[in-house]
Tab-separated table of C-alpha atoms in Angstrom:
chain	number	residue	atom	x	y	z
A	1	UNK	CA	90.441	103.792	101.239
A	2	UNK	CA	92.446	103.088	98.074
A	3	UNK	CA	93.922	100.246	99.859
A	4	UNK	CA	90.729	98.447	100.642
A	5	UNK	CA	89.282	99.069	96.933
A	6	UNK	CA	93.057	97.309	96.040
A	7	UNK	CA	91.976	94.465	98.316
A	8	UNK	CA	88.614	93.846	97.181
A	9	UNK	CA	89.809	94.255	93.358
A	10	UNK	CA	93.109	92.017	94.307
A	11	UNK	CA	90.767	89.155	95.606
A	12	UNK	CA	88.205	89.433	92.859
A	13	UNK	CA	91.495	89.236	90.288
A	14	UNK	CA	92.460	85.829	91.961
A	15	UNK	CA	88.957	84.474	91.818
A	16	UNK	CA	89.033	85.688	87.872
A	17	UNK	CA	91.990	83.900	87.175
A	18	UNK	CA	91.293	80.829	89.186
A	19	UNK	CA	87.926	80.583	86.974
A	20	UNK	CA	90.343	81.496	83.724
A	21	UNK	CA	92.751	78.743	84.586
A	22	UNK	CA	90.059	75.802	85.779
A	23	UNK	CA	88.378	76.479	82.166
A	24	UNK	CA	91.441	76.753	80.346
A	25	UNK	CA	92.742	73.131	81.964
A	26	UNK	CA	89.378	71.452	81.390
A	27	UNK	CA	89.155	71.374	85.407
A	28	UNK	CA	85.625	72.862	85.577
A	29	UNK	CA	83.994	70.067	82.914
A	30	UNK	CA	85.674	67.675	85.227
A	31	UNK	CA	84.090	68.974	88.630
A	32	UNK	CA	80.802	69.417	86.849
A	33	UNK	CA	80.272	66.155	85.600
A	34	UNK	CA	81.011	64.923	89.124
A	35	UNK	CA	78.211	66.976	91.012
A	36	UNK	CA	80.687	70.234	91.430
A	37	UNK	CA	79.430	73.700	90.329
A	38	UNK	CA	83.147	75.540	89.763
A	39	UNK	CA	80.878	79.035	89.681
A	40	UNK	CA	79.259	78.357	93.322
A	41	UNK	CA	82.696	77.129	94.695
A	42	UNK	CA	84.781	80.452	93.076
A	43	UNK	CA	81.835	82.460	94.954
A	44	UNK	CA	82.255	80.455	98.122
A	45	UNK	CA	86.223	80.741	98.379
A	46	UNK	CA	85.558	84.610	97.718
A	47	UNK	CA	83.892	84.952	100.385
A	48	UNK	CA	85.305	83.095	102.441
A	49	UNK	CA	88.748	84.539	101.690
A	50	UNK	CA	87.655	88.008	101.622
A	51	UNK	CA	84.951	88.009	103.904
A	52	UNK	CA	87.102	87.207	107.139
A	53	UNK	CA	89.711	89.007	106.503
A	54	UNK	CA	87.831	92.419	105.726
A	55	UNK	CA	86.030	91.760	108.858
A	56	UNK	CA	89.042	90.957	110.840
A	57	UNK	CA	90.667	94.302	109.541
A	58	UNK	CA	87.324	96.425	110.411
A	59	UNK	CA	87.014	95.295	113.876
A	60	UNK	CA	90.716	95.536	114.962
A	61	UNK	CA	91.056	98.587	116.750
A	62	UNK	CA	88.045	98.117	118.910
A	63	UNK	CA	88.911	94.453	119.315
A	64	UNK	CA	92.092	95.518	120.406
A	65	UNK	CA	91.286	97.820	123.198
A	66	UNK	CA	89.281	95.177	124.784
A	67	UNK	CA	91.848	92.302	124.130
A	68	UNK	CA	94.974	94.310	125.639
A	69	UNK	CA	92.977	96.385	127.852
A	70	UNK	CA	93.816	99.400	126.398
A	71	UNK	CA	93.220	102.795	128.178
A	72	UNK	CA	92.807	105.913	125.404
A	73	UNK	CA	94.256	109.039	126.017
A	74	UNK	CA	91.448	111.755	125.622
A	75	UNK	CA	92.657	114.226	127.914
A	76	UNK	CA	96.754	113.752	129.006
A	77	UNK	CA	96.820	113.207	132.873
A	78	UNK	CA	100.411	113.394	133.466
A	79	UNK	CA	103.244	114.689	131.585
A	80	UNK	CA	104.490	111.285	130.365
A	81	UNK	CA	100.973	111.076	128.828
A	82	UNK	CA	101.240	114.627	127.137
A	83	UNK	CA	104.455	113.786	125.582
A	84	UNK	CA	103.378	110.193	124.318
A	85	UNK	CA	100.189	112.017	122.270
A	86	UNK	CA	102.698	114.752	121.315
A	87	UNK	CA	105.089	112.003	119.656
A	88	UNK	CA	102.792	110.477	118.054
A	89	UNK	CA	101.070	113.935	116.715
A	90	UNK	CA	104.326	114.601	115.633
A	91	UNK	CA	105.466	111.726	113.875
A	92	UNK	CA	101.535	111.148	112.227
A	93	UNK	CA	101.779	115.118	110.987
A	94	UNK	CA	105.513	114.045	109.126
A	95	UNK	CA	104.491	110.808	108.247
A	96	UNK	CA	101.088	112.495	106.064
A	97	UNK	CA	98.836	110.682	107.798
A	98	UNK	CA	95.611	111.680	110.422
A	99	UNK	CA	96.488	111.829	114.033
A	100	UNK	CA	95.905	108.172	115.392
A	101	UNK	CA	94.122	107.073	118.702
A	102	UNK	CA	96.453	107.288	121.298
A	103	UNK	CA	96.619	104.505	124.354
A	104	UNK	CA	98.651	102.471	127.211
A	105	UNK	CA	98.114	99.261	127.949
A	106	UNK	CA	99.458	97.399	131.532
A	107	UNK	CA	102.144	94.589	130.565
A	108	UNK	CA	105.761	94.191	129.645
A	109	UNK	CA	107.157	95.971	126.950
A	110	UNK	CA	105.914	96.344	124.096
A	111	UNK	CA	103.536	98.615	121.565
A	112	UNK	CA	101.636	98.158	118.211
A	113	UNK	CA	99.728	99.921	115.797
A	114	UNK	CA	96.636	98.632	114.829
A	115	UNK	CA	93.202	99.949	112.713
A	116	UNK	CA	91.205	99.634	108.861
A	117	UNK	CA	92.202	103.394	107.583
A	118	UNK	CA	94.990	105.318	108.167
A	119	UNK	CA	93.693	108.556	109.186
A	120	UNK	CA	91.797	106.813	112.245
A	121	UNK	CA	94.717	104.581	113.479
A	122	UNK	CA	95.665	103.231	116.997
A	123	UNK	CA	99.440	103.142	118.741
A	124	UNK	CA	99.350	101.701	122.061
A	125	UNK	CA	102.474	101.108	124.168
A	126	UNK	CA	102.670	98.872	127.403
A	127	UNK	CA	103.583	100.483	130.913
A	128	UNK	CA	106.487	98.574	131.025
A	129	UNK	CA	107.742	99.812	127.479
A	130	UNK	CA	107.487	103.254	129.218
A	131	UNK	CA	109.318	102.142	132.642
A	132	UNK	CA	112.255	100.418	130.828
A	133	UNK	CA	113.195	102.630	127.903
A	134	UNK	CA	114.519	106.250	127.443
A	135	UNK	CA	112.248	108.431	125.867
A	136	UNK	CA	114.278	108.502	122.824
A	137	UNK	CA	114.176	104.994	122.781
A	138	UNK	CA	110.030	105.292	122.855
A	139	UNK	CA	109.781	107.902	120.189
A	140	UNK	CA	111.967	105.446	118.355
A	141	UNK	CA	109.154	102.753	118.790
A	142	UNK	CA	106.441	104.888	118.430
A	143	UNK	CA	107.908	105.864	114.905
A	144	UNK	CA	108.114	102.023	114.204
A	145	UNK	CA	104.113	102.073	114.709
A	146	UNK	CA	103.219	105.462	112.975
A	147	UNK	CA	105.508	103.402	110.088
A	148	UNK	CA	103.508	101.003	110.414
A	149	UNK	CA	99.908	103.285	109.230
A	150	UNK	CA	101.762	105.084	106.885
A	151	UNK	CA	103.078	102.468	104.801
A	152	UNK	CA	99.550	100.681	105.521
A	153	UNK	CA	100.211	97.634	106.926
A	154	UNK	CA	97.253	96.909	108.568
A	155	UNK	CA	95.548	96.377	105.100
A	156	UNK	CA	98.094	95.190	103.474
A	157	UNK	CA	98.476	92.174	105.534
A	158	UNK	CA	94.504	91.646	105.540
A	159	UNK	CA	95.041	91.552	101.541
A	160	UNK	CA	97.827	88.934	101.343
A	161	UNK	CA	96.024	87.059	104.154
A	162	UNK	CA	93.192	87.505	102.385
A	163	UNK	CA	94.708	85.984	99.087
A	164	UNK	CA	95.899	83.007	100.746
A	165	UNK	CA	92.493	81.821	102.371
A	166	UNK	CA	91.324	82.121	98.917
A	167	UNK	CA	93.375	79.472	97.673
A	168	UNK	CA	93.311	77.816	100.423
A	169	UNK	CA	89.392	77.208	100.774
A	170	UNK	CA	89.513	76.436	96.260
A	171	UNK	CA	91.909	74.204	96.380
A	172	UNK	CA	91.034	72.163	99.170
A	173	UNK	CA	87.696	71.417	97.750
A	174	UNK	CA	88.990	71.118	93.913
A	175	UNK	CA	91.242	68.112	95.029
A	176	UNK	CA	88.532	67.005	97.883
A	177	UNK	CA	86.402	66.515	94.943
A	178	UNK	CA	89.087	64.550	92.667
A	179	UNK	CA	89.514	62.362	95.259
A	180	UNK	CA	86.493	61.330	96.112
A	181	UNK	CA	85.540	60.891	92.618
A	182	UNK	CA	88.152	58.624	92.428
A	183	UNK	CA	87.659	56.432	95.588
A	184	UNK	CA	84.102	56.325	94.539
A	185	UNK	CA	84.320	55.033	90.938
A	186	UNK	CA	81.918	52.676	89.578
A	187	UNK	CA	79.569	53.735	92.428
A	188	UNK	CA	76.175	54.682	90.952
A	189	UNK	CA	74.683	56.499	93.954
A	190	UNK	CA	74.302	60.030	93.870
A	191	UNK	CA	74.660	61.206	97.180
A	192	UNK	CA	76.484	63.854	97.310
A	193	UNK	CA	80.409	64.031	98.200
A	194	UNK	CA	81.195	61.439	100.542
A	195	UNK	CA	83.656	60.561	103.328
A	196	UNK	CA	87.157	61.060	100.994
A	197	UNK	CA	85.846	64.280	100.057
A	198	UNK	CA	85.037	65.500	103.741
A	199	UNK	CA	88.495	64.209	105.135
A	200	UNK	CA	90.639	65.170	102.299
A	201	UNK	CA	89.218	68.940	102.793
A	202	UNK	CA	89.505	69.276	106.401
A	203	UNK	CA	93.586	67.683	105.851
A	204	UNK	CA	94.152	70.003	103.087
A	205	UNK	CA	92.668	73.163	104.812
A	206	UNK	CA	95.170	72.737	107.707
A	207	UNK	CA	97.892	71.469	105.336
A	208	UNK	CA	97.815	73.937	103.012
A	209	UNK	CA	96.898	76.829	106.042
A	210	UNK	CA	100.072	75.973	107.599
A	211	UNK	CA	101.527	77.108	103.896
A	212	UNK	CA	99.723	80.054	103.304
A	213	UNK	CA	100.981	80.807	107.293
A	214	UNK	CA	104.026	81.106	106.335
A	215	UNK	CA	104.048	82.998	103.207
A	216	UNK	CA	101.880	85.739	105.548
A	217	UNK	CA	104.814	85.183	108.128
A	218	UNK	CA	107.741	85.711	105.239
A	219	UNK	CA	105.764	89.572	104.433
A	220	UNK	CA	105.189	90.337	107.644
A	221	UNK	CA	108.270	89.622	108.617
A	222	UNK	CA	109.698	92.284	105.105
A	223	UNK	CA	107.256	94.640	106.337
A	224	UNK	CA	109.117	94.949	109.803
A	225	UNK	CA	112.595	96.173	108.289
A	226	UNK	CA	110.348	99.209	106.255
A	227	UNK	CA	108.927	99.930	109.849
A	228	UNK	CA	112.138	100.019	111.411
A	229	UNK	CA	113.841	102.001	108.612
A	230	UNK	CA	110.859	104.428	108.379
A	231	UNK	CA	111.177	104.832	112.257
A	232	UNK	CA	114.670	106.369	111.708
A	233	UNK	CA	113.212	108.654	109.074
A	234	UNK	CA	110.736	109.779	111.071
A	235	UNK	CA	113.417	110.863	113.650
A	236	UNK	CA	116.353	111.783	111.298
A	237	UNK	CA	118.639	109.294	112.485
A	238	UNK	CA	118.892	105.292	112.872
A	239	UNK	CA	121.012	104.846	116.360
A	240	UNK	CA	117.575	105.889	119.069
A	241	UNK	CA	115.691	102.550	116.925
A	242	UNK	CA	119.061	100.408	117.329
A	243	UNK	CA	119.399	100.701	120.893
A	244	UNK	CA	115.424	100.491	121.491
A	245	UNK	CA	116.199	96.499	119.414
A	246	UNK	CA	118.521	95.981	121.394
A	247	UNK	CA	117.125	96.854	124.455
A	248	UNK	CA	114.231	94.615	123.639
A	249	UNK	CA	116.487	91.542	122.930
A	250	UNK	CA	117.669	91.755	126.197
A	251	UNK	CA	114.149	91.353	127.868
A	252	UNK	CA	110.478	89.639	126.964
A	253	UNK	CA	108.334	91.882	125.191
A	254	UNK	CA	105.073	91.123	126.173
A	255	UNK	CA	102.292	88.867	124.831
A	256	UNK	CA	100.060	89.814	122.445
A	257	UNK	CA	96.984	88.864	121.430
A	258	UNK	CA	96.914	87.218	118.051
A	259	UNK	CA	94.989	89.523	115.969
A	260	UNK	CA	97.827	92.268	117.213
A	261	UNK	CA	100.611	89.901	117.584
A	262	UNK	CA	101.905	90.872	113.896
A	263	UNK	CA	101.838	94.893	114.013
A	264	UNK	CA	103.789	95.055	117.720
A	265	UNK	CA	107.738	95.182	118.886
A	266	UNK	CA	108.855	91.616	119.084
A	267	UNK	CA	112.298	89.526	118.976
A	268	UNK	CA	113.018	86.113	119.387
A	269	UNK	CA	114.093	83.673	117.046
A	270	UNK	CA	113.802	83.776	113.354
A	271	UNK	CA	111.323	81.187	112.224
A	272	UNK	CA	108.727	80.078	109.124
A	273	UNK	CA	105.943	80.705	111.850
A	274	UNK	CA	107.511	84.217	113.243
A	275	UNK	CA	106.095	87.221	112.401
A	276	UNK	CA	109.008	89.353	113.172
A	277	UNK	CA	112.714	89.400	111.953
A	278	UNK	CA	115.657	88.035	114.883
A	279	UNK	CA	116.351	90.886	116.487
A	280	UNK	CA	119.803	90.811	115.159
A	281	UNK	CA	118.887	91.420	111.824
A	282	UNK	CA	116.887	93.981	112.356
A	283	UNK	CA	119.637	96.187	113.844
A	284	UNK	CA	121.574	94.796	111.074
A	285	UNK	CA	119.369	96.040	108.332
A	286	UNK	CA	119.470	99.654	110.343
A	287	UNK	CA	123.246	99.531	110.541
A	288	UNK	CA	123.423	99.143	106.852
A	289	UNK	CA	121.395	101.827	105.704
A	290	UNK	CA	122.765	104.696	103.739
A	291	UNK	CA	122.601	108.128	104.566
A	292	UNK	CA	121.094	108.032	108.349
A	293	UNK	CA	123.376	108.877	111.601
């Protein structure tokens, strides 16, 4: 809960200063005098920044059961089930946090974490995570997920994202405005903004989306090493995490869907767009940490 107050205060702080800095630049007496009310557009990016995002976060879980098809584990009916809900009681009960929803989806292998609070979380893992890893290698991925609720990542990637549409949605309007003010000087009519206005904010929202992308790729992609090192905290030593990387860099973890695609096991390569660290470094980062065996 605190983190969602920090998200709603975070995104109200950015709005603030945005309305600080327009006044303090003599930006807002310029968009007023050409038909621009800086007060209705701060409201409008608000929303739009915060709504979507806070509605994104608050409809993960269920959204993710019915994207990945995932089947919850009320009553273990096997032992491989009974010992997946065990792990993950037993890593939620060190980790502080309330005992998550419990799942397995069909697919290749793979898992992720996913949910608004962190007392009411979901871990999921694929059939074929189960069917190509040791069970030390799957406690070492489920601790990667419970890392993921306890250092609350789920939020905390809703807030940054969150921050970026923003910006995103101000900006492109602030200099849709400017330029359409400027194509259309000396033109008396007052009709509204016109044509430069309309297609420099539909450029600038995917231009400047594409930027915000990455910046949301760059933390996701930090928040990955925390869940790996807090996976080998959770079990006391780093080695069952390094072999479950490596493992996975030797075969396709399976596709998720978007909305889950940043809190699951991936490799690959190491680009602006990824949302997870090469698979190399990640086992790097584990080998160099101090005072785990």
């Amino acid at each position: 809960m605190k983190r969602i107050v920090l998200f709603l205060l975070t995104n109200i702080a950015v709005v603030a200063v945005l309305g600080i800095v327009a006044s303090l630049l003599g930006v807002n007496r310029y968009l007023t005098a050409n038909g621009l009310n800086l007060g209705a557009l701060l409201g409008f990016a608000f929303v739009m920044g915060f709504g979507g995002a806070i509605i994104s976060l608050l409809i993960s879980k269920p959204m993710a059961k019915w994207s990945a098809g995932v089947q919850i584990i009320d009553q273990p009916r096997s032992a491989d089930e009974a010992w997946i809900v065990e792990t993950v009681r037993k890593f939620a009960d060190k980790a502080g946090i309330g005992m998550p929803e419990v799942g397995i989806f069909e697919g290749d292998p793979n898992a992720f974490a996913t949910g608004a609070f962190k007392n009411s979380a979901l871990v999921a893992v694929s059939t074929g995570l189960l069917q190509s890893m040791t069970h030390e290698e799957v406690e070492a991925v489920i601790g990667h997920e419970v890392a993921h609720i306890a250092n609350g990542d789920m939020v905390t990637m809703t807030l940054i994202q969150g921050v970026m549409n923003t910006f995103v949605v101000f900006l492109s309007r602030v200099i849709g405005y400017a330029v359409d003010s400027f194509l259309r000087k000396g033109d008396d009519r007052d009709s509204g903004p016109g044509i430069g206005y309309m297609v420099t904010t539909v450029v600038l929202d995917i231009v400047l989306g594409f930027l915000a992308a990455i910046i949301v790729a760059w933390f996701s992609r930090q928040r990955e090493f925390r869940a790996d090192a807090g996976a080998a905290q959770l079990m006391g030593r780093r080695q069952p995490m390094i072999n479950a990387l490596a493992r996975l860099g030797g075969v396709h973890p399976a596709e998720l869907p978007k909305s889950m695609a940043a809190m699951g096991i991936a490799g690959g390569i190491g680009k602006l767009f990824s949302t997870h660290p090469p698979i190399e470094e990640r086992i790097a980062a584990l080998q160099n940490m101090q005072s785990q065996g």
